[in-house]
Short mmCIF file of C-alpha atoms in Angstrom, two decimals:
data_model
loop_
_atom_site.label_atom_id
_atom_site.label_comp_id
_atom_site.label_asym_id
_atom_site.label_seq_id
_atom_site.Cartn_x
_atom_site.Cartn_y
_atom_site.Cartn_z
CA LEU A 1 -35.20 13.43 6.61
CA THR A 2 -34.08 10.42 4.58
CA ALA A 3 -35.78 7.60 6.51
CA HIS A 4 -38.77 7.62 4.16
CA TYR A 5 -36.48 6.86 1.20
CA SER A 6 -34.05 4.47 2.89
CA GLU A 7 -35.61 1.35 1.38
CA SER A 8 -34.61 2.65 -2.06
CA TYR A 9 -30.92 2.95 -1.19
CA SER A 10 -29.03 0.03 -2.68
CA ARG A 11 -25.93 -0.84 -4.70
CA VAL A 12 -25.55 -3.61 -7.25
CA GLY A 13 -24.21 -6.70 -5.51
CA MET A 14 -24.35 -5.13 -2.03
CA GLY A 15 -28.05 -5.10 -1.27
CA ARG A 16 -29.54 -2.34 0.86
CA ILE A 17 -26.97 0.19 2.02
CA LEU A 18 -26.51 2.79 4.71
CA THR A 19 -24.16 5.60 3.68
CA MET A 20 -21.84 7.23 6.19
CA LEU A 21 -18.81 9.51 6.34
CA SER A 22 -15.75 9.01 8.52
CA SER A 23 -13.58 11.75 7.03
CA ARG A 24 -13.34 14.76 4.74
CA GLY A 25 -10.68 15.55 2.17
CA CYS A 26 -7.79 13.53 0.80
CA THR A 27 -4.11 13.13 1.66
CA ARG A 28 -2.94 13.12 -1.97
CA ARG A 29 -2.79 15.67 -4.79
CA CYS A 30 -4.04 14.01 -7.99
CA ASP A 31 -4.23 16.58 -10.76
CA PHE A 32 -7.64 15.42 -12.06
CA CYS A 33 -9.34 15.74 -8.67
CA SER A 34 -10.79 18.83 -6.99
CA ILE A 35 -11.46 17.24 -3.58
CA TRP A 36 -8.16 18.14 -1.95
CA ARG A 37 -8.31 21.71 -3.23
CA ALA A 38 -11.92 22.15 -2.13
CA ASN A 39 -10.81 21.07 1.34
CA GLU A 40 -7.81 23.43 1.27
CA GLY A 41 -5.40 20.50 1.29
CA LYS A 42 -6.67 19.28 4.67
CA TYR A 43 -7.65 15.76 5.72
CA ARG A 44 -10.01 15.57 8.70
CA SER A 45 -10.95 12.35 10.48
CA ARG A 46 -13.94 11.92 12.73
CA CYS A 47 -13.53 10.55 16.21
CA PRO A 48 -13.96 6.74 15.95
CA LYS A 49 -16.36 6.72 18.90
CA SER A 50 -18.60 9.29 17.20
CA ILE A 51 -18.69 7.17 14.02
CA LEU A 52 -19.72 4.10 15.99
CA HIS A 53 -22.33 6.11 17.92
CA GLU A 54 -23.89 7.26 14.65
CA LEU A 55 -23.79 3.72 13.28
CA LEU A 56 -25.48 2.20 16.32
CA ASP A 57 -28.11 4.94 16.24
CA GLN A 58 -29.39 3.65 12.88
CA ASP A 59 -32.00 0.99 12.18
CA LEU A 60 -29.64 -1.70 10.87
CA GLU A 61 -32.05 -4.63 10.77
CA SER A 62 -32.72 -4.48 7.01
CA ILE A 63 -29.32 -3.05 6.04
CA ASN A 64 -26.86 -5.31 4.21
CA THR A 65 -23.89 -3.00 3.73
CA ILE A 66 -22.52 0.03 5.58
CA ASP A 67 -21.18 2.14 2.72
CA PHE A 68 -18.54 4.70 3.70
CA VAL A 69 -18.48 7.34 0.98
CA ASP A 70 -15.28 9.07 2.05
CA ASP A 71 -12.75 10.15 -0.56
CA ASP A 72 -10.04 8.25 1.33
CA SER A 73 -11.32 6.22 4.27
CA PHE A 74 -7.86 5.13 5.42
CA GLY A 75 -6.10 8.48 5.33
CA ASN A 76 -5.69 8.20 9.10
CA VAL A 77 -4.56 4.67 9.92
CA ARG A 78 -4.72 5.12 13.70
CA CYS A 79 -8.36 6.21 13.59
CA MET A 80 -9.38 3.34 11.32
CA GLU A 81 -7.65 0.80 13.55
CA GLU A 82 -9.46 2.18 16.59
CA PHE A 83 -12.78 2.19 14.72
CA ARG A 84 -12.24 -1.44 13.69
CA LYS A 85 -11.74 -2.46 17.31
CA LEU A 86 -14.89 -0.62 18.31
CA VAL A 87 -16.92 -2.27 15.54
CA SER A 88 -15.65 -5.72 16.50
CA ALA A 89 -16.47 -5.14 20.16
CA SER A 90 -19.92 -3.69 19.38
CA GLY A 91 -21.29 -6.91 17.91
CA VAL A 92 -22.27 -5.23 14.62
CA ARG A 93 -22.26 -7.94 11.94
CA LYS A 94 -22.70 -6.16 8.63
CA SER A 95 -20.74 -5.83 5.42
CA PHE A 96 -18.66 -2.67 5.07
CA ARG A 97 -17.42 -0.86 1.99
CA PHE A 98 -14.61 1.70 2.05
CA PHE A 99 -12.81 3.82 -0.54
CA VAL A 100 -9.08 3.14 -0.25
CA ARG A 101 -5.78 3.85 -1.99
CA SER A 102 -3.48 1.08 -3.20
CA ASP A 103 -0.47 2.52 -1.38
CA SER A 104 -2.42 2.48 1.89
CA VAL A 105 -3.11 -1.24 1.49
CA VAL A 106 0.53 -1.99 0.68
CA ARG A 107 1.82 0.04 3.65
CA GLU A 108 -0.60 -1.46 6.19
CA PRO A 109 -1.70 -4.87 4.86
CA GLN A 110 -2.46 -6.31 8.31
CA LEU A 111 -4.95 -3.54 9.01
CA PHE A 112 -6.91 -4.58 5.92
CA TYR A 113 -6.77 -8.27 6.84
CA ASP A 114 -8.12 -7.33 10.27
CA TRP A 115 -10.85 -5.18 8.75
CA ALA A 116 -11.83 -8.05 6.45
CA GLU A 117 -12.48 -10.16 9.55
CA ALA A 118 -14.55 -7.31 11.01
CA GLY A 119 -16.81 -7.19 7.95
CA MET A 120 -15.03 -5.20 5.23
CA HIS A 121 -16.32 -7.18 2.27
CA TYR A 122 -15.90 -4.49 -0.41
CA VAL A 123 -13.42 -1.75 -1.25
CA SER A 124 -13.45 0.83 -4.01
CA ILE A 125 -9.97 1.71 -5.16
CA GLY A 126 -8.81 4.35 -7.62
CA LEU A 127 -6.41 2.32 -9.75
CA GLU A 128 -6.74 4.81 -12.65
CA SER A 129 -4.15 3.13 -14.88
CA PHE A 130 -1.65 0.28 -15.16
CA ARG A 131 0.90 2.36 -17.02
CA GLU A 132 3.55 4.12 -14.95
CA GLU A 133 3.72 7.16 -17.22
CA GLU A 134 -0.02 7.76 -16.89
CA LEU A 135 0.04 7.41 -13.09
CA LYS A 136 2.91 9.88 -12.89
CA GLY A 137 1.09 12.23 -15.25
CA TYR A 138 -1.94 12.16 -12.95
CA ASN A 139 0.31 12.81 -9.91
CA LYS A 140 -1.30 9.73 -8.43
CA SER A 141 1.48 9.00 -5.90
CA ALA A 142 1.01 5.28 -6.52
CA SER A 143 2.70 2.79 -8.82
CA VAL A 144 1.61 -0.13 -11.00
CA LEU A 145 3.36 -2.48 -8.57
CA GLN A 146 1.43 -1.01 -5.63
CA ASN A 147 -1.84 -1.43 -7.54
CA LYS A 148 -1.07 -5.10 -8.18
CA GLU A 149 0.10 -5.73 -4.61
CA ALA A 150 -2.99 -4.05 -3.16
CA ILE A 151 -5.31 -6.21 -5.25
CA ARG A 152 -3.38 -9.33 -4.24
CA HIS A 153 -3.68 -8.51 -0.53
CA LEU A 154 -7.36 -7.63 -0.75
CA LYS A 155 -8.26 -10.76 -2.69
CA LYS A 156 -6.27 -12.88 -0.24
CA ALA A 157 -8.32 -11.32 2.55
CA GLY A 158 -11.53 -12.22 0.71
CA VAL A 159 -12.41 -8.62 -0.08
CA LYS A 160 -14.24 -7.82 -3.30
CA VAL A 161 -12.47 -5.05 -5.23
CA ILE A 162 -14.26 -2.34 -7.20
CA GLY A 163 -11.66 -0.79 -9.49
CA PHE A 164 -11.86 2.73 -10.91
CA PHE A 165 -10.05 3.49 -14.16
CA ILE A 166 -9.51 6.67 -16.18
CA VAL A 167 -10.12 6.72 -19.92
CA ASN A 168 -8.11 9.41 -21.68
CA PRO A 169 -9.93 11.07 -24.63
CA ASN A 170 -6.67 10.65 -26.58
CA PHE A 171 -6.80 6.85 -26.31
CA LYS A 172 -6.22 4.92 -29.52
CA GLU A 173 -7.40 1.42 -30.32
CA ASP A 174 -4.27 -0.14 -28.79
CA ASP A 175 -4.86 1.78 -25.55
CA PHE A 176 -8.40 0.46 -25.23
CA ARG A 177 -7.20 -3.05 -26.00
CA PHE A 178 -4.54 -2.81 -23.26
CA LEU A 179 -7.10 -1.49 -20.77
CA SER A 180 -9.56 -4.25 -21.63
CA GLU A 181 -6.93 -6.98 -21.30
CA THR A 182 -5.72 -5.53 -18.00
CA VAL A 183 -9.22 -5.46 -16.52
CA ASP A 184 -9.86 -9.04 -17.64
CA GLU A 185 -6.62 -10.25 -16.02
CA LEU A 186 -7.36 -8.55 -12.68
CA GLY A 187 -10.69 -10.31 -12.15
CA LEU A 188 -12.26 -7.47 -10.18
CA PHE A 189 -15.71 -7.59 -8.60
CA GLN A 190 -16.83 -4.45 -10.42
CA VAL A 191 -15.15 -1.92 -12.72
CA VAL A 192 -15.92 1.78 -13.16
CA PHE A 193 -14.60 3.83 -16.07
CA SER A 194 -14.40 7.64 -16.01
CA THR A 195 -13.40 9.91 -18.87
CA LEU A 196 -10.47 12.18 -18.02
CA THR A 197 -12.15 15.59 -17.72
CA PRO A 198 -10.48 18.93 -16.82
CA TYR A 199 -13.03 20.13 -14.28
CA PRO A 200 -12.62 23.71 -13.05
CA GLY A 201 -10.84 23.70 -9.72
CA THR A 202 -8.40 20.95 -10.67
CA LEU A 203 -4.73 21.25 -11.58
CA LEU A 204 -5.57 19.48 -14.82
CA PHE A 205 -7.90 22.33 -15.75
CA GLU A 206 -5.13 24.86 -15.18
CA LYS A 207 -2.79 22.85 -17.37
CA VAL A 208 -5.10 22.64 -20.37
CA LYS A 209 -7.52 25.58 -20.03
CA GLU A 210 -5.93 27.40 -22.96
CA GLN A 211 -6.82 24.43 -25.16
CA LEU A 212 -10.48 24.35 -24.16
#
C-alpha cells in the first residue's frame, strides 16, 4: 500500500528511510505520556527473527536508514541483542535509528557499542530536562547524571544523538536561557522541543484538569 509513496519518505540528515516497529508500549510511567496507559502498562517485543524477516523482505537498495519508530526500542535487552546478531550475520549494511532511554544506555553500554558497529548511527532519546526536580516531576525514572552518561557513551560509539526536550509553559526567561545553554553544551546532532501539554489519557491531565 505504501510502495508508491516510499520515495517521499525521508528524514533530515538521514536520507531515505524505511520505518519499522520492533515493539509496542513502554516500560516506564512518565506522567506526560499516554503510550503506557494506552497499552495497559504492557511492553511487547516482536520476535527478533520476524523483525529481520520483514527487513529482508523490503527493497533496501535505495534506503539509507532503517528507522525504528518504537516508543522504547530497548525495553527488552535480550531481544535487541539477538536482533543485533541477526542483523550482523545477515549482511545488511544500512544505518539504523532507534528511540532509546538514557538509563538503558547506562545500564547496558556494551550493547550500544555493539549496535553502533552493526549500523546504529542515530538514536532519539527523551532527555526532557537537565534539572533533577523537573525529571522527578515528570516521573521520568532517569536522572541528569544518566542523561549525561548516556550521551557520553553514544558519542564515544560514534552515534549521532537526537535529543528531545520539554518546554514548560511556566518557563521564565532564566529557564529558557538555561535550556539554551544546556543544548549548546551537549552538541547534539538534532534537538526537538515539545511544549508540556496535559493530553487526555495522561496522569498529567488528571493532575491539572481542574485548572483547564
